[in-house]
Short mmCIF file of C-alpha atoms in Angstrom, two decimals:
data_model
loop_
_atom_site.label_atom_id
_atom_site.label_comp_id
_atom_site.label_asym_id
_atom_site.label_seq_id
_atom_site.Cartn_x
_atom_site.Cartn_y
_atom_site.Cartn_z
CA MET A 23 31.77 -44.09 2.08
CA ALA A 24 29.54 -41.21 1.39
CA ASP A 25 27.70 -40.76 -2.08
CA TYR A 26 28.27 -36.75 -1.89
CA ASP A 27 30.19 -34.60 0.68
CA VAL A 28 27.22 -31.95 0.52
CA ILE A 29 23.91 -32.80 -0.08
CA ILE A 30 21.25 -29.55 -0.33
CA ALA A 31 17.70 -30.50 0.45
CA GLY A 32 15.98 -27.62 -1.65
CA GLY A 33 16.99 -26.16 -5.06
CA GLY A 34 15.23 -22.86 -4.72
CA LEU A 35 17.13 -19.58 -4.25
CA ALA A 36 18.31 -20.34 -0.95
CA GLY A 37 19.61 -23.89 -1.98
CA THR A 38 21.66 -22.69 -4.95
CA ILE A 39 23.30 -19.87 -3.33
CA THR A 40 24.62 -22.47 -0.36
CA ALA A 41 25.67 -24.62 -3.50
CA GLN A 42 27.88 -22.32 -5.35
CA SER A 43 29.17 -20.80 -1.79
CA ILE A 44 30.27 -24.11 -0.79
CA SER A 45 31.91 -24.68 -3.87
CA HIS A 46 33.39 -21.68 -3.77
CA TYR A 47 34.96 -21.30 -0.31
CA SER A 48 35.77 -25.02 -1.18
CA ASN A 49 37.81 -24.14 -4.54
CA GLN A 50 35.30 -26.91 -6.34
CA ASN A 51 36.81 -30.02 -4.27
CA LEU A 52 33.64 -30.85 -2.92
CA LYS A 53 31.05 -33.21 -4.57
CA ILE A 54 27.82 -31.28 -3.95
CA LEU A 55 24.27 -32.88 -4.76
CA VAL A 56 21.25 -29.93 -5.12
CA VAL A 57 17.90 -32.15 -4.45
CA ASP A 58 14.62 -30.68 -5.87
CA ARG A 59 10.77 -31.66 -5.49
CA ASN A 60 10.54 -29.69 -9.14
CA PRO A 61 10.80 -30.90 -12.58
CA GLU A 62 13.86 -29.34 -13.93
CA THR A 63 11.65 -27.04 -16.10
CA LEU A 64 10.22 -25.69 -12.96
CA PRO A 65 13.63 -25.11 -10.81
CA GLY A 66 12.89 -23.61 -7.67
CA ARG A 67 8.93 -23.07 -7.68
CA LYS A 68 7.83 -22.87 -4.29
CA GLY A 69 4.34 -24.70 -4.44
CA LEU A 70 1.88 -24.98 -7.14
CA ALA A 71 0.87 -21.28 -6.87
CA GLY A 72 4.17 -20.84 -8.67
CA TRP A 73 7.34 -18.70 -6.71
CA VAL A 74 5.10 -16.39 -4.52
CA CYS A 75 7.23 -13.75 -3.65
CA GLY A 76 7.28 -9.75 -3.77
CA ASP A 77 10.21 -10.51 -5.86
CA ALA A 78 12.30 -7.77 -4.21
CA CYS A 79 15.93 -7.78 -2.59
CA SER A 80 17.91 -5.02 -1.30
CA LYS A 81 21.31 -4.01 -3.67
CA GLU A 82 23.44 -4.40 -0.37
CA ALA A 83 22.29 -7.94 -0.26
CA VAL A 84 23.16 -9.13 -3.73
CA ASP A 85 26.62 -7.17 -3.15
CA PHE A 86 27.20 -9.00 0.00
CA MET A 87 26.62 -12.41 -1.98
CA SER A 88 28.72 -11.30 -5.28
CA GLU A 89 31.64 -9.10 -3.25
CA ARG A 90 32.53 -12.96 -1.51
CA ILE A 91 31.55 -15.61 -3.57
CA LYS A 92 31.88 -13.90 -7.10
CA VAL A 93 28.24 -14.29 -8.41
CA GLN A 94 26.98 -11.44 -10.45
CA TRP A 95 22.93 -10.93 -11.04
CA THR A 96 22.22 -9.08 -14.37
CA ASN A 97 19.55 -8.95 -16.73
CA PRO A 98 17.21 -11.19 -17.21
CA GLU A 99 17.54 -12.08 -13.38
CA ILE A 100 17.31 -8.59 -12.20
CA GLU A 101 14.01 -6.68 -14.21
CA HIS A 102 14.16 -3.41 -13.00
CA ASP A 103 16.18 -1.51 -10.62
CA VAL A 104 14.40 0.76 -7.57
CA LYS A 105 15.80 3.52 -5.39
CA GLY A 106 14.52 1.77 -2.20
CA VAL A 107 11.38 0.76 -0.40
CA MET A 108 8.53 3.52 1.07
CA ALA A 109 6.42 2.38 3.73
CA PHE A 110 3.31 4.78 3.66
CA SER A 111 0.71 5.04 7.00
CA PRO A 112 -2.95 4.52 6.58
CA ASP A 113 -3.67 8.30 6.01
CA LYS A 114 -0.77 8.55 3.72
CA GLU A 115 0.79 11.79 5.24
CA THR A 116 3.69 10.02 6.17
CA ALA A 117 6.60 7.94 4.57
CA ILE A 118 9.42 6.23 5.51
CA PRO A 119 11.91 5.43 3.16
CA PHE A 120 13.71 1.79 3.97
CA ASP A 121 16.01 -0.57 2.62
CA GLY A 122 18.01 1.94 -0.18
CA ASP A 123 18.57 1.21 -3.67
CA GLY A 124 17.48 -2.27 -4.92
CA PHE A 125 15.95 -4.87 -7.55
CA MET A 126 12.55 -6.34 -8.77
CA LEU A 127 13.94 -10.15 -9.60
CA ASN A 128 12.63 -12.17 -11.96
CA ARG A 129 11.88 -15.06 -10.31
CA THR A 130 11.80 -17.62 -12.60
CA GLU A 131 14.57 -16.64 -14.66
CA LEU A 132 16.85 -15.93 -11.81
CA PRO A 133 16.85 -20.28 -10.92
CA ARG A 134 17.12 -20.92 -14.17
CA ILE A 135 20.33 -19.57 -14.67
CA GLN A 136 21.41 -19.91 -10.89
CA ASN A 137 21.07 -24.00 -11.65
CA GLU A 138 22.98 -23.05 -14.88
CA ARG A 139 25.82 -21.40 -13.10
CA CYS A 140 26.04 -24.51 -10.30
CA LYS A 141 26.31 -26.96 -13.37
CA LYS A 142 29.25 -25.06 -14.85
CA MET A 143 30.64 -25.58 -11.10
CA GLY A 144 30.05 -28.75 -11.24
CA ILE A 145 27.46 -29.18 -9.02
CA GLU A 146 25.29 -32.14 -9.66
CA PHE A 147 21.11 -32.31 -9.05
CA GLU A 148 18.32 -34.55 -8.98
CA PHE A 149 14.60 -33.22 -9.73
CA GLU A 150 11.55 -34.83 -9.04
CA ILE A 151 12.30 -36.01 -6.00
CA SER A 152 9.83 -35.64 -2.63
CA LEU A 153 11.72 -36.26 0.18
CA THR A 154 10.35 -37.83 3.28
CA GLY A 155 13.34 -37.88 6.54
CA LEU A 156 16.84 -37.99 6.95
CA ILE A 157 18.83 -40.78 7.55
CA TYR A 158 20.87 -40.73 10.55
CA GLU A 159 23.78 -43.04 11.88
CA GLY A 160 23.59 -42.79 15.71
CA GLN A 161 23.36 -38.59 16.71
CA GLN A 162 24.78 -37.66 13.01
CA VAL A 163 22.71 -36.89 10.02
CA VAL A 164 24.20 -39.06 7.25
CA GLY A 165 21.84 -38.85 4.12
CA ILE A 166 18.15 -37.94 2.94
CA GLN A 167 15.58 -40.30 2.25
CA GLY A 168 12.46 -39.90 0.22
CA VAL A 169 10.69 -40.97 -2.99
CA ASP A 170 11.53 -40.91 -6.87
CA ASN A 171 8.60 -39.33 -8.21
CA LYS A 172 9.79 -40.06 -11.52
CA THR A 173 10.11 -44.05 -11.04
CA LYS A 174 8.15 -43.77 -8.29
CA GLN A 175 10.84 -45.93 -6.51
CA PRO A 176 12.12 -45.04 -2.95
CA TYR A 177 15.26 -42.35 -2.73
CA LYS A 178 18.60 -42.78 -0.39
CA LYS A 179 21.52 -40.75 -1.07
CA THR A 180 24.32 -40.62 1.71
CA SER A 181 26.70 -37.49 2.87
CA LYS A 182 28.63 -36.05 5.31
CA LEU A 183 26.65 -32.94 5.41
CA VAL A 184 22.89 -32.10 4.33
CA ILE A 185 21.49 -28.55 3.97
CA ASP A 186 18.05 -28.07 4.46
CA ALA A 187 16.21 -25.26 2.41
CA THR A 188 13.35 -27.08 1.98
CA GLY A 189 11.02 -23.89 2.89
CA VAL A 190 9.10 -22.79 5.91
CA THR A 191 6.98 -26.06 6.39
CA SER A 192 10.00 -28.10 6.23
CA ILE A 193 9.50 -31.97 6.51
CA LEU A 194 13.43 -32.37 7.76
CA ARG A 195 13.24 -30.25 10.24
CA ASN A 196 9.85 -31.08 11.77
CA GLY A 197 11.17 -34.48 11.81
CA LEU A 198 14.86 -33.83 13.25
CA GLN A 199 15.32 -36.50 15.47
CA ASN A 200 19.32 -35.50 16.79
CA SER A 201 18.91 -32.05 18.85
CA THR A 202 16.95 -30.52 20.92
CA LYS A 203 17.94 -27.09 20.27
CA VAL A 204 16.44 -26.39 17.03
CA GLU A 205 13.04 -25.73 16.89
CA LYS A 206 10.77 -27.90 14.69
CA LYS A 207 7.28 -26.16 14.28
CA ILE A 208 6.46 -22.72 13.97
CA ASN A 209 3.55 -21.21 15.50
CA ILE A 210 0.63 -19.50 13.40
CA GLU A 211 0.73 -16.39 14.29
CA ASP A 212 4.29 -16.54 12.97
CA LEU A 213 3.17 -16.95 9.86
CA GLU A 214 1.53 -14.03 7.46
CA ILE A 215 -0.63 -15.64 3.85
CA THR A 216 0.35 -13.76 1.32
CA GLY A 217 -1.02 -13.37 -2.10
CA ARG A 218 0.12 -11.22 -5.25
CA TYR A 219 -0.37 -10.85 -9.36
CA ILE A 220 2.53 -10.10 -11.49
CA MET A 221 0.31 -7.82 -14.19
CA ASP A 222 0.94 -5.38 -16.92
CA PHE A 223 -1.64 -2.11 -17.16
CA GLU A 224 -2.03 1.16 -18.28
CA PRO A 225 -1.29 4.08 -16.31
CA GLY A 226 -4.16 5.40 -14.32
CA GLN A 227 -3.94 8.87 -12.55
CA LYS A 228 -0.36 9.93 -11.49
CA ASP A 229 -0.12 9.25 -7.47
CA LEU A 230 3.31 8.24 -5.98
CA THR A 231 1.87 6.93 -3.05
CA GLU A 232 -0.18 4.20 -5.37
CA PHE A 233 2.65 3.49 -7.85
CA ASP A 234 5.63 4.70 -8.42
CA PRO A 235 8.60 3.31 -10.85
CA ASP A 236 11.17 3.68 -9.01
CA TYR A 237 10.17 3.00 -5.45
CA CYS A 238 8.73 -0.29 -4.31
CA ILE A 239 5.41 0.76 -1.92
CA ILE A 240 4.21 -0.13 0.70
CA HIS A 241 0.75 0.48 2.22
CA LEU A 242 0.58 -0.08 6.10
CA ASP A 243 -3.50 -0.43 7.03
CA GLN A 244 -5.41 -2.29 9.12
CA ASP A 245 -8.59 -2.21 6.42
CA ILE A 246 -6.87 -3.61 3.46
CA ALA A 247 -4.26 -5.79 5.27
CA PRO A 248 -4.99 -6.72 8.82
CA GLY A 249 -1.90 -7.66 10.87
CA GLY A 250 0.18 -7.17 7.57
CA TYR A 251 0.67 -4.83 4.81
CA GLY A 252 -0.06 -4.47 0.89
CA TRP A 253 2.63 -3.69 -1.60
CA VAL A 254 2.73 -2.09 -5.17
CA PHE A 255 6.53 -3.38 -6.59
CA PRO A 256 7.27 -1.54 -9.94
CA LYS A 257 8.51 -4.12 -12.50
CA SER A 258 8.66 -1.43 -15.28
CA GLU A 259 6.65 1.85 -15.87
CA THR A 260 3.74 -0.12 -16.78
CA LYS A 261 4.09 -3.40 -15.02
CA VAL A 262 3.56 -4.56 -11.45
CA ASN A 263 4.22 -6.98 -8.58
CA ILE A 264 1.29 -6.27 -6.33
CA GLY A 265 -0.42 -8.03 -3.33
CA LEU A 266 -0.63 -7.72 0.74
CA GLY A 267 0.06 -10.53 3.40
CA VAL A 268 -2.25 -10.96 6.21
CA GLU A 269 -2.12 -12.48 9.65
CA LYS A 270 -5.09 -14.90 10.58
CA ALA A 271 -6.20 -14.11 13.57
CA PHE A 272 -5.74 -10.34 12.61
CA LEU A 273 -8.11 -10.84 9.17
CA GLU A 274 -10.93 -12.50 11.58
CA LYS A 275 -10.74 -9.42 13.74
CA ARG A 276 -11.47 -7.04 11.13
CA ASN A 277 -13.88 -8.92 9.01
CA LYS A 278 -15.95 -9.03 12.57
CA ARG A 279 -15.26 -5.08 12.87
CA LEU A 280 -16.52 -4.47 9.01
CA GLY A 281 -19.47 -7.19 9.22
CA LYS A 282 -17.01 -8.73 5.92
CA LYS A 283 -16.27 -11.73 5.24
CA ASP A 284 -12.91 -11.15 3.10
CA ASN A 285 -10.50 -13.97 2.77
CA VAL A 286 -6.80 -13.17 0.99
CA GLU A 287 -7.80 -13.79 -2.49
CA SER A 288 -11.08 -11.04 -2.08
CA LEU A 289 -8.48 -8.65 -0.15
CA MET A 290 -6.24 -8.51 -3.33
CA LYS A 291 -8.85 -7.96 -5.75
CA GLU A 292 -10.14 -5.15 -3.55
CA TYR A 293 -6.32 -3.95 -3.26
CA LEU A 294 -6.07 -3.86 -6.74
CA GLN A 295 -9.08 -2.29 -7.77
CA ARG A 296 -8.91 0.88 -5.15
CA ASN A 297 -5.48 1.86 -7.10
CA ILE A 298 -6.06 4.78 -8.58
CA ALA A 299 -2.49 4.75 -10.70
CA ILE A 300 -3.03 1.33 -12.12
CA LYS A 301 -5.57 1.04 -14.76
CA ASN A 302 -6.96 -1.66 -17.02
CA ALA A 303 -4.84 -3.86 -15.48
CA LYS A 304 -4.51 -8.27 -16.46
CA LEU A 305 -2.29 -10.99 -15.50
CA SER A 306 1.27 -10.93 -17.29
CA GLU A 307 1.49 -12.39 -20.17
CA ASP A 308 5.18 -12.94 -20.67
CA PRO A 309 6.12 -16.44 -20.86
CA THR A 310 8.92 -16.15 -17.89
CA ASP A 311 5.36 -14.83 -16.21
CA THR A 312 3.05 -17.05 -17.09
CA LEU A 313 5.42 -20.20 -16.35
CA GLY A 314 4.06 -22.52 -13.91
CA GLY A 315 1.27 -20.18 -13.13
CA ASN A 316 3.64 -17.71 -11.19
CA ASN A 317 1.71 -14.47 -12.67
CA SER A 318 -1.00 -15.06 -9.59
CA GLY A 319 -1.08 -17.05 -6.46
CA ILE A 320 -1.09 -17.33 -2.47
CA PHE A 321 1.28 -18.64 0.03
CA GLN A 322 2.65 -18.45 3.46
CA VAL A 323 5.92 -16.68 4.99
CA SER A 324 7.15 -16.68 8.46
CA VAL A 325 7.40 -13.19 10.28
CA ARG A 326 9.58 -14.23 13.51
CA ARG A 327 13.13 -14.32 14.28
CA GLN A 328 15.23 -17.30 12.89
CA ASN A 329 15.40 -20.29 14.08
CA GLU A 330 17.28 -19.97 17.88
CA CYS A 331 19.79 -22.99 16.39
CA MET A 332 20.39 -23.82 12.85
CA VAL A 333 22.80 -26.62 13.09
CA SER A 334 22.82 -30.58 14.87
CA GLY A 335 25.31 -32.76 14.04
CA GLY A 336 25.52 -33.11 9.92
CA TYR A 337 22.71 -30.60 9.50
CA MET A 338 22.23 -27.44 8.27
CA MET A 339 19.08 -25.11 7.50
CA VAL A 340 19.22 -22.16 5.61
CA GLY A 341 16.32 -19.71 4.20
CA ASP A 342 12.62 -20.11 4.41
CA SER A 343 13.89 -23.76 6.47
CA ALA A 344 15.23 -21.37 9.42
CA TRP A 345 12.58 -18.73 9.42
CA MET A 346 14.63 -16.37 8.00
CA PRO A 347 12.90 -13.78 6.09
CA LYS A 348 12.84 -10.11 7.78
CA PRO A 349 9.74 -10.09 10.59
CA ILE A 350 8.48 -6.51 10.00
CA ASP A 351 8.28 -6.53 6.06
CA ALA A 352 8.65 -10.65 5.12
CA GLY A 353 11.53 -9.91 2.90
CA GLY A 354 12.94 -13.51 2.68
CA ILE A 355 15.59 -12.76 0.00
CA GLY A 356 18.24 -10.46 1.53
CA PRO A 357 18.56 -12.74 4.05
CA ALA A 358 18.92 -15.94 2.53
CA LEU A 359 21.71 -14.41 0.39
CA ILE A 360 23.86 -13.13 3.34
CA ALA A 361 23.19 -16.87 4.89
CA GLY A 362 23.85 -19.05 1.95
CA THR A 363 27.16 -16.94 1.52
CA ILE A 364 27.85 -17.76 5.22
CA LEU A 365 27.34 -20.99 5.12
CA GLY A 366 29.26 -21.88 2.38
CA ASN A 367 32.56 -20.94 4.20
CA ASN A 368 31.20 -22.43 7.61
CA VAL A 369 30.64 -25.91 5.57
CA ALA A 370 34.26 -25.73 3.84
CA LYS A 371 36.25 -25.63 6.86
CA ALA A 372 34.08 -28.25 8.71
CA LEU A 373 34.35 -30.57 5.82
CA GLU A 374 38.24 -29.83 5.49
CA ALA A 375 38.56 -30.19 9.52
CA ASN A 376 36.50 -33.66 8.67
CA ASP A 377 34.38 -33.16 11.32
CA THR A 378 30.24 -32.00 11.31
CA SER A 379 29.00 -32.55 14.71
CA GLU A 380 27.13 -29.95 15.90
CA ALA A 381 29.88 -28.08 18.10
CA SER A 382 31.83 -28.06 14.54
CA LEU A 383 29.15 -26.43 12.72
CA TRP A 384 28.25 -24.26 15.68
CA GLU A 385 30.13 -21.01 13.91
CA TYR A 386 27.33 -20.54 11.71
CA ASN A 387 24.89 -19.43 14.08
CA LEU A 388 27.41 -16.84 15.71
CA ASP A 389 28.42 -15.65 11.89
CA PHE A 390 24.68 -15.36 11.54
CA ILE A 391 23.17 -13.85 14.18
CA LYS A 392 26.84 -11.08 13.88
CA GLU A 393 25.53 -10.35 10.39
CA TYR A 394 21.92 -10.37 10.09
CA GLY A 395 20.14 -12.23 13.41
CA TYR A 396 21.11 -9.80 15.87
CA LYS A 397 18.30 -8.04 14.90
CA THR A 398 15.56 -10.14 14.41
CA ALA A 399 13.58 -10.74 17.50
CA GLY A 400 13.27 -7.06 18.14
CA LEU A 401 12.08 -6.47 14.39
CA GLU A 402 9.49 -9.17 15.44
CA LEU A 403 8.42 -7.72 18.74
CA PHE A 404 7.98 -4.57 16.49
CA ARG A 405 5.74 -6.15 14.21
CA ARG A 406 3.66 -7.59 16.68
CA LEU A 407 2.82 -4.17 18.28
CA VAL A 408 2.09 -2.31 14.86
CA GLN A 409 -0.19 -5.14 14.56
CA GLN A 410 -2.06 -4.38 17.71
CA MET A 411 -2.81 -0.59 16.67
CA ASN A 412 -5.50 0.65 14.49
CA ASN A 413 -5.42 2.97 11.39
CA GLU A 414 -5.11 5.97 13.91
CA GLN A 415 -2.50 5.04 15.90
CA ILE A 416 -0.44 3.94 13.06
CA SER A 417 -0.80 7.12 11.36
CA TYR A 418 -0.35 9.12 14.12
CA GLY A 419 2.88 7.32 15.59
CA MET A 420 4.19 7.36 11.87
CA LYS A 421 3.87 11.10 11.84
CA HIS A 422 4.66 12.34 15.24
CA PHE A 423 6.89 9.69 16.86
CA LEU A 424 9.61 9.32 14.32
CA GLY A 425 12.66 11.25 14.50
CA ASN A 426 15.31 11.71 11.65
CA LEU A 427 17.60 8.78 13.88
CA ASP A 428 14.46 6.34 13.88
CA VAL A 429 14.10 6.66 9.98
CA GLU A 430 17.69 5.88 9.62
CA ALA A 431 17.15 3.11 11.69
CA ILE A 432 14.42 1.65 9.93
CA SER A 433 16.08 2.50 6.30
CA LYS A 434 18.84 -0.24 7.72
CA GLY A 435 16.30 -2.41 8.69
CA GLU A 436 17.19 -2.01 12.22
CA HIS A 437 14.52 -1.45 15.19
CA PRO A 438 14.04 2.46 15.45
CA ASP A 439 14.76 3.71 18.89
CA PHE A 440 11.67 6.47 18.85
CA SER A 441 14.14 9.61 19.41
CA GLY A 442 10.76 11.56 18.56
CA LEU A 443 9.32 10.57 21.49
CA GLY A 444 11.83 12.52 23.93
CA LYS A 445 11.02 15.55 22.21
CA VAL A 446 10.93 18.40 25.37
CA GLY A 447 6.89 19.61 26.31
CA MET A 448 5.68 17.17 23.44
CA ILE A 449 2.07 16.85 24.07
CA ILE A 450 0.64 13.37 23.55
CA ARG A 451 -3.05 13.64 22.58
CA GLY A 452 -5.48 11.07 23.79
CA ALA A 453 -5.35 8.07 25.70
CA LEU A 454 -4.96 5.88 22.33
CA ASN A 455 -1.88 7.54 21.35
CA GLN A 456 -0.34 7.81 24.60
CA THR A 457 -0.58 3.97 24.45
CA VAL A 458 0.71 3.93 21.21
CA ALA A 459 3.65 6.21 22.82
CA LYS A 460 4.14 3.95 25.99
CA GLY A 461 4.33 1.04 23.58
CA LEU A 462 6.81 2.43 21.17
CA LYS A 463 9.35 3.32 24.22
CA TYR A 464 8.79 -0.55 25.59
CA THR A 465 9.63 -2.04 22.20
CA SER A 466 12.56 0.01 21.98
CA SER A 467 13.58 -0.87 25.60
CA GLU A 468 13.01 -4.59 24.81
CA ASN A 469 15.15 -4.64 21.68
CA GLN A 470 18.38 -3.11 23.56
CA TRP A 471 18.11 -5.85 25.75
CA LEU A 472 17.39 -8.28 22.62
CA VAL A 473 20.32 -7.33 20.49
CA GLU A 474 22.72 -7.62 23.55
CA HIS A 475 21.60 -10.93 24.51
CA TYR A 476 22.10 -12.13 20.69
CA ASN A 477 25.46 -10.80 20.65
CA ASN A 478 26.27 -12.93 23.52
CA TYR A 479 25.08 -15.86 21.76
CA PRO A 480 26.71 -18.97 23.36
CA LYS A 481 30.19 -19.94 21.50
CA ASP A 482 29.73 -23.52 21.72
CA PRO A 483 26.39 -25.53 22.51
CA SER A 484 27.14 -26.10 26.16
CA GLY A 485 25.76 -22.51 27.09
CA PHE A 486 22.33 -22.58 24.28
CA ASP A 487 20.17 -23.81 27.36
CA GLN A 488 20.61 -21.22 29.67
CA TRP A 489 20.47 -18.51 26.83
CA GLN A 490 17.69 -20.13 25.29
CA LYS A 491 15.61 -20.14 28.62
CA SER A 492 16.57 -16.30 29.34
CA LEU A 493 15.67 -15.45 25.70
CA HIS A 494 11.71 -17.51 25.86
CA GLN A 495 11.37 -15.99 29.81
CA ARG A 496 12.22 -12.39 28.07
CA LEU A 497 9.89 -12.89 24.93
CA ASP A 498 7.13 -14.47 26.78
CA GLU A 499 6.85 -11.34 29.39
CA SER A 500 7.15 -9.15 25.84
CA PHE A 501 4.54 -10.56 24.07
CA ALA A 502 2.28 -10.34 27.15
CA LYS A 503 2.65 -6.74 27.51
CA ILE A 504 2.02 -6.20 23.93
CA GLU A 505 -0.94 -7.98 23.58
CA ALA A 506 -2.10 -5.61 26.50
CA PHE A 507 -1.01 -2.41 24.59
CA GLY A 508 -3.96 -3.49 22.27
CA LYS A 509 -6.42 -3.50 24.53
#
């Protein structure tokens, strides 16, 4: 007999939301264990650098969770309310709003309170466990194994189902033995290196393109954050989460172009120093920010579509393990909330039917795609195109090619259609800008195909191989064509 009904590997945000969701949908009738590598005093910490994150999340995603599994977030989990995100062009002449109302979260208080909630629901925890892999019985995952860092003894627990919430470089997923459908490794070009500070500061010159207490600001600029973007997210009138993300290959190109030897750390310092609205900034000394060295850190995040298959016999994945952060802005909290909430319902159904086979768990793939995942491949294409552009092209494209419908689409986290390109008699000046126009038009038409393809995701595992083959053929062609736009 199994030790638990469900083991959740990873006690971060995705893991604990999933635990609460499973408990909710099963009327607290299942025996659930959350296993985490951190000590109990540092719940859900991503790594030695702390909980490296932009700390932002849309109200829409929080409401999705709250309405379904009745978990409410208030103060101190929510540190500051915002009215949305504003993305500025490199010349700062154009700003695009997206994501609507949102919250800045306290990433050390939130997991602490999450764990308290979980325990009240009867969910068990084991801390300081380093996992090395899964336990199998034939083609079925039946548990986890690793080392208990407290006792240095081997650690093994069995369950009917294992949920992988161990993060972007998941050892469990990398070594998965019972599936050819689940993608194991992530390509380096699908990872962004991100770094950020949490800082207190004195107000400098008022400039709402540099700091706005009501809005999260994103700066698109290939000199400041090559292949990614910089962010200035308010935590109060005089406190900020400021950082940037870069893609390694684009950083190397930028350094060569400018004759520099910058890395993420030096770019972060430069980005902070050039911000005229932030004066005399110093790392936050609030105990919730200094905990685990969280006020400064560097980490990596995925910026691709979610894993094309997120289940195998006895195994499911959620959050960063499944590469769920949004490809265009690397926002991972929203999709993790949505997926964790959905997953709880899928798990409760599968265990009620006493069937945790691949076929029984398959509905999770369909449910996530229907709610969120249908749009991620198109956004991945859009990201790749923007990465190929220089600052002049990005500014020109944002100023001239985005119509109201496009801005509306971006505000919902969708791929824009670039209705601005259809304006009769519009003169596109210069060969470079004509290239941008062609690229935007191309990603728009490809996005339509991708959305339709994801909406036709196979209803059971038998149709997956053909579906995936068609997807990869199309994406390989698209990636090659988009790369050519940058030459």
